[in-house]
Coordinates of C-alpha atoms and ligand atoms in Angstrom, one line a residue:
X300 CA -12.1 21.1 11.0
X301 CA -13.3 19.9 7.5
X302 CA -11.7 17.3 5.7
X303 CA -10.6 19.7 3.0
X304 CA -8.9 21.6 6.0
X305 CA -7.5 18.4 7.1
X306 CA -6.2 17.4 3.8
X307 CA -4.5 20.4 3.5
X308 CA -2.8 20.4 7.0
X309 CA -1.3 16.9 6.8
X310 CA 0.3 18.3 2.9
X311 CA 1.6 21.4 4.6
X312 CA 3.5 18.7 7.1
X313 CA 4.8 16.3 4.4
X314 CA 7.0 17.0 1.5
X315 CA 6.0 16.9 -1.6
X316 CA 7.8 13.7 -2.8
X317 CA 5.4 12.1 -0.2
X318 CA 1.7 10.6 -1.6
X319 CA -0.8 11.0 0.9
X320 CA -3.2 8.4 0.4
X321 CA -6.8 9.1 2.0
X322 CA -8.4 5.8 3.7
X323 CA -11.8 6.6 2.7
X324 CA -13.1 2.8 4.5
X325 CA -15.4 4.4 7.0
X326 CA -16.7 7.1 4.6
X327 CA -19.9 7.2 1.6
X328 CA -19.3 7.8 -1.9
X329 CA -20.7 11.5 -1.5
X330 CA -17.6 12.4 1.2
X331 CA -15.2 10.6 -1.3
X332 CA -16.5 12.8 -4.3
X333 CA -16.6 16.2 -1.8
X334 CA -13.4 15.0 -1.0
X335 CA -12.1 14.2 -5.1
X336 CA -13.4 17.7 -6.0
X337 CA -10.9 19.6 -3.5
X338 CA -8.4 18.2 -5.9
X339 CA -7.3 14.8 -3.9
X340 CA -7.4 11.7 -6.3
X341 CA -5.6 9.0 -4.1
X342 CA -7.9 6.8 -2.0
X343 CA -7.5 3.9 0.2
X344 CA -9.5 0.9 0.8
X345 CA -9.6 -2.3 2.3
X346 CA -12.4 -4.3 1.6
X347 CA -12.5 -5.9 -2.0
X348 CA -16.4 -5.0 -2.4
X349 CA -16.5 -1.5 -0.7
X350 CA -13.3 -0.8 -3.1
X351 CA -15.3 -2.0 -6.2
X352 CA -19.1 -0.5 -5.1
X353 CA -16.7 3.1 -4.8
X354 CA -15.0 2.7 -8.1
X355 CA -17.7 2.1 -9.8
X356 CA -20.0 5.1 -8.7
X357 CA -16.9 7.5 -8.4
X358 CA -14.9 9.4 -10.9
X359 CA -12.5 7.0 -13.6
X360 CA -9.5 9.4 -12.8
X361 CA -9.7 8.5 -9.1
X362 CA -6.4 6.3 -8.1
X363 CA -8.0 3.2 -6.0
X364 CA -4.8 1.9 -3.2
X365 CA -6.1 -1.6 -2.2
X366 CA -4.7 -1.8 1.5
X367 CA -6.3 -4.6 3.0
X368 CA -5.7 -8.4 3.1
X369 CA -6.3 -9.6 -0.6
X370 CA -7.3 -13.0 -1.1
X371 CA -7.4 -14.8 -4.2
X372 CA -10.0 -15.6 -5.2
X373 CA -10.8 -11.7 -5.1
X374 CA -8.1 -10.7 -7.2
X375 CA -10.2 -11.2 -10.6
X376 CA -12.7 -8.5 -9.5
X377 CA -10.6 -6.0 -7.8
X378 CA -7.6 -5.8 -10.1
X379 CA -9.2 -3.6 -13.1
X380 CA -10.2 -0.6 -10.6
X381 CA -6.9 -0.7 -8.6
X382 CA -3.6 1.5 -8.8
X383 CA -2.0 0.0 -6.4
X384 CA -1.9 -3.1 -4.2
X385 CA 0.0 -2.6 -1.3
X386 CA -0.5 -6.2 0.4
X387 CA 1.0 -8.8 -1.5
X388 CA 1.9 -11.7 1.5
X389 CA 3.0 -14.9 -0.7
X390 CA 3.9 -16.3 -4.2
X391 CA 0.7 -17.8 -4.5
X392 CA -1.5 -14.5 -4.4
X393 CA 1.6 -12.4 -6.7
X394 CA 0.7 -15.2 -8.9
X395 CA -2.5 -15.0 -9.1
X396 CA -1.9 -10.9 -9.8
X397 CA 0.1 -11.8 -12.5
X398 CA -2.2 -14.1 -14.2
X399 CA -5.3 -11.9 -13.6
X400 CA -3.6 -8.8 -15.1
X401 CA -2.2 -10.8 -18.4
X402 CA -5.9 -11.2 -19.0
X403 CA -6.6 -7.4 -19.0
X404 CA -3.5 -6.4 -21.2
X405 CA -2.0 -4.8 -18.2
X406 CA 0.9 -4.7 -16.0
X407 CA -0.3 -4.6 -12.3
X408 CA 2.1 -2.0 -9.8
X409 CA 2.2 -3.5 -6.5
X410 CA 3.9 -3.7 -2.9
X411 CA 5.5 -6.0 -0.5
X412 CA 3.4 -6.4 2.8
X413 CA 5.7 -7.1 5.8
X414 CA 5.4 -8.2 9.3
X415 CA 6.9 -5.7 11.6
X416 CA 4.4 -5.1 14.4
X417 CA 4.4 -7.0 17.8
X418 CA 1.2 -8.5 16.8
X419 CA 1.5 -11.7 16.0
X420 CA -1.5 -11.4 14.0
X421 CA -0.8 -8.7 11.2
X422 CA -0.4 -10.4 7.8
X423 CA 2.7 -10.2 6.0
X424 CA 6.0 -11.6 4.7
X425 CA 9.3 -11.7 6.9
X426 CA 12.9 -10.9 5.0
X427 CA 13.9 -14.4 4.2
X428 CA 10.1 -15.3 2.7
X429 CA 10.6 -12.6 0.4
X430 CA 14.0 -13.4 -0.8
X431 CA 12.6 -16.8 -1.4
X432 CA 9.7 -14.8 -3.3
X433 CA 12.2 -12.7 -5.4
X434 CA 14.5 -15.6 -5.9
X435 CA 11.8 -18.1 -7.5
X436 CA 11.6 -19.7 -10.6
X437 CA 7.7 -18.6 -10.3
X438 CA 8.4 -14.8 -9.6
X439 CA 10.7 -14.7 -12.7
X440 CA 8.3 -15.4 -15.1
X441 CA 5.9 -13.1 -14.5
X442 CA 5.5 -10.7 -17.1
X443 CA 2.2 -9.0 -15.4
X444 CA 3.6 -7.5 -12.4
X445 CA 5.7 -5.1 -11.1
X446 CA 7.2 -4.4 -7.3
X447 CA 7.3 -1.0 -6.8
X448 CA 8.4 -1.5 -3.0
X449 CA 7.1 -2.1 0.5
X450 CA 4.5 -1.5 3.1
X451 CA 4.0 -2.4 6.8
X452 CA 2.3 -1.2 9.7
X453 CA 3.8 -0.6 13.0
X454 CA 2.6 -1.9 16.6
X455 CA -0.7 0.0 17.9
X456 CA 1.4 1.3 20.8
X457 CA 2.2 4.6 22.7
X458 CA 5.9 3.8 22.4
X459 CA 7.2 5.8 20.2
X460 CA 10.7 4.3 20.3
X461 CA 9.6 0.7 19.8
X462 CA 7.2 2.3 16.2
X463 CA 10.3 4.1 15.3
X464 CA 12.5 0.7 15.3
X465 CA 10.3 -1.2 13.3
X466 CA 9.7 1.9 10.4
X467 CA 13.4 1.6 10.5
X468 CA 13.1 -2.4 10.2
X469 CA 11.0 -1.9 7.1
X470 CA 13.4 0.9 5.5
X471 CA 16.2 -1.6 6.1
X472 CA 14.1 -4.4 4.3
X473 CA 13.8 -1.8 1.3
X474 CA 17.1 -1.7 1.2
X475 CA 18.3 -4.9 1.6
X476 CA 15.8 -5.8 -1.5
X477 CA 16.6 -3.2 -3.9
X478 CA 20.1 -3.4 -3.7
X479 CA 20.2 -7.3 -3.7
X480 CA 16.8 -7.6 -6.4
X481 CA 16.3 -4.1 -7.8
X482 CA 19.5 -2.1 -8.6
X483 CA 18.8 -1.3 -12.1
X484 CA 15.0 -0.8 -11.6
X485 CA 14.8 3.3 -10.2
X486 CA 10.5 1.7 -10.0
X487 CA 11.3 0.0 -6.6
X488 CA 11.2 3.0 -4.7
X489 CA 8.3 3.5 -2.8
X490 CA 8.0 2.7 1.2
X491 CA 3.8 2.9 2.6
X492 CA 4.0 3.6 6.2
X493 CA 2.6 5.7 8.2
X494 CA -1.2 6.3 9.8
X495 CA -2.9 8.7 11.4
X496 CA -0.9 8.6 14.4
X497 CA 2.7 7.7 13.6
X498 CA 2.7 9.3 10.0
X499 CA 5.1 11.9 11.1
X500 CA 7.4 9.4 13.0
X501 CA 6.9 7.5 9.3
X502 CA 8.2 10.0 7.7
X503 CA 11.5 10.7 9.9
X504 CA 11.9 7.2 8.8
X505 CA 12.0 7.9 5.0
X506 CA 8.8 6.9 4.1
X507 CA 7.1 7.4 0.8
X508 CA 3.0 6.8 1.3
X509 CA 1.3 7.7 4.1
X510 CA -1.8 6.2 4.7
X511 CA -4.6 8.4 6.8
X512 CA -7.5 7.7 7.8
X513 CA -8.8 8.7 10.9
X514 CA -7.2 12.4 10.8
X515 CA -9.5 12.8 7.5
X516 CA -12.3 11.6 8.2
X517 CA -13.3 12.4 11.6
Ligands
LIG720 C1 -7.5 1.8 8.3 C2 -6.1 1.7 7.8 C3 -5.3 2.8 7.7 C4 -5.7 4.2 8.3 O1 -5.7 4.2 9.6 P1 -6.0 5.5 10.5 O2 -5.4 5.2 11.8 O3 -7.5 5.7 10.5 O4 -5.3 6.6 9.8 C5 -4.0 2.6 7.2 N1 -3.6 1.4 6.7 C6 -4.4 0.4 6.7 C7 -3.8 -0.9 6.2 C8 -5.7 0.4 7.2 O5 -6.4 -0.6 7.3

């Protein structure tokens, strides 16, 4: 199948509330522009350089999810071709959002990494480190950011019941946070889960972004 043809089958499955974002990582500029001019503009990335080599080359109207690990010291350079940065593990790198995006007169839209999976070695934050996030002095203060909700990936496992209970671990974090952090905000509402091969389990799950890859692509 083509990846137009792909594209359009994953839609047909999701409703329309849903954003499909297209993990264009393995892919050149020219399958991201074939890709753009079937009428997709949401692309994922995960590598600070490949994300900025891309937005640079590619159309301005093209929204850019960074989906990867984020450090730092890489938030200067990404942050002005980004819609959305849907890793944020610790105080220290919101921080450094915050600070990065006062400089550009702009107010950065970002999510909530956590770690659901098995794997000990997926990044992100557990319940109670985020509370302590939400709850600080540091988080407060910042003027240049805004948490528009959550993202996690599940276990790379055939198990569908075990990727199932930890979709419904992340919905349950959402929840926990917007009614304890959020209520008045209606822009915490957005839950990215979901790959190639659990997407539709995601979605049973109530989530909000899907991220796909593979089922584009190849
Ligand atoms: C690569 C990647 C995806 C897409 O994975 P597929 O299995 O190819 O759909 C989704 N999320 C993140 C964080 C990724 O790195």
């Amino acid at each position: 199948m083509s990846i137009v043809a792909n594209i359009q089958s994953i839609q047909q499955a999701i409703p329309d509330r849903v954003t499909l974002i297209a993990v264009s990582k393995t892919v050149s500029e020219d399958v991201i522009l074939q890709t753009y001019e079937s009428g997709h503009h949401d692309f994922g990335e995960n590598r600070v350089m490949d994300l900025i080599r891309k937005a640079q080359k590619l159309p301005k109207d093209i929204r850019w999810h960074f989906i990867g690990h984020l450090q730092r010291n890489k938030v200067r350079q990404v942050l002005p071709y980004t819609h959305l940065i849907h890793s944020i593990d610790s105080l220290n790198l919101l921080k450094e959002v915050d600070q990065e995006a006062k400089k550009l007169g702009k107010k950065m839209d970002v999510l909530l990494q956590f770690q659901i999976a098995e794997e000990e070695t997926k990044f992100g934050l557990d319940i109670q480190e985020a509370i302590e996030l939400l709850e600080s002095q540091g988080f407060k203060n910042m003027m240049h950011v805004r948490i528009r909700g959550v993202m996690g990936m599940a276990t790379l496992t055939d198990d569908e019941n075990r990727i199932r209970k930890e979709f419904r671990q992340l919905h349950q974090i959402f929840s926990t946070i917007r009614d304890r952090f959020f209520r008045k905000e209606d822009t915490f509402n957005e839950i990215s889960m979901g790959m190639s091969g659990d997407y539709l389990l995601a979605l049973e799950e109530g989530s909000t972004m899907i991220r796909i890859g593979t089922a584009i692509f190849n």
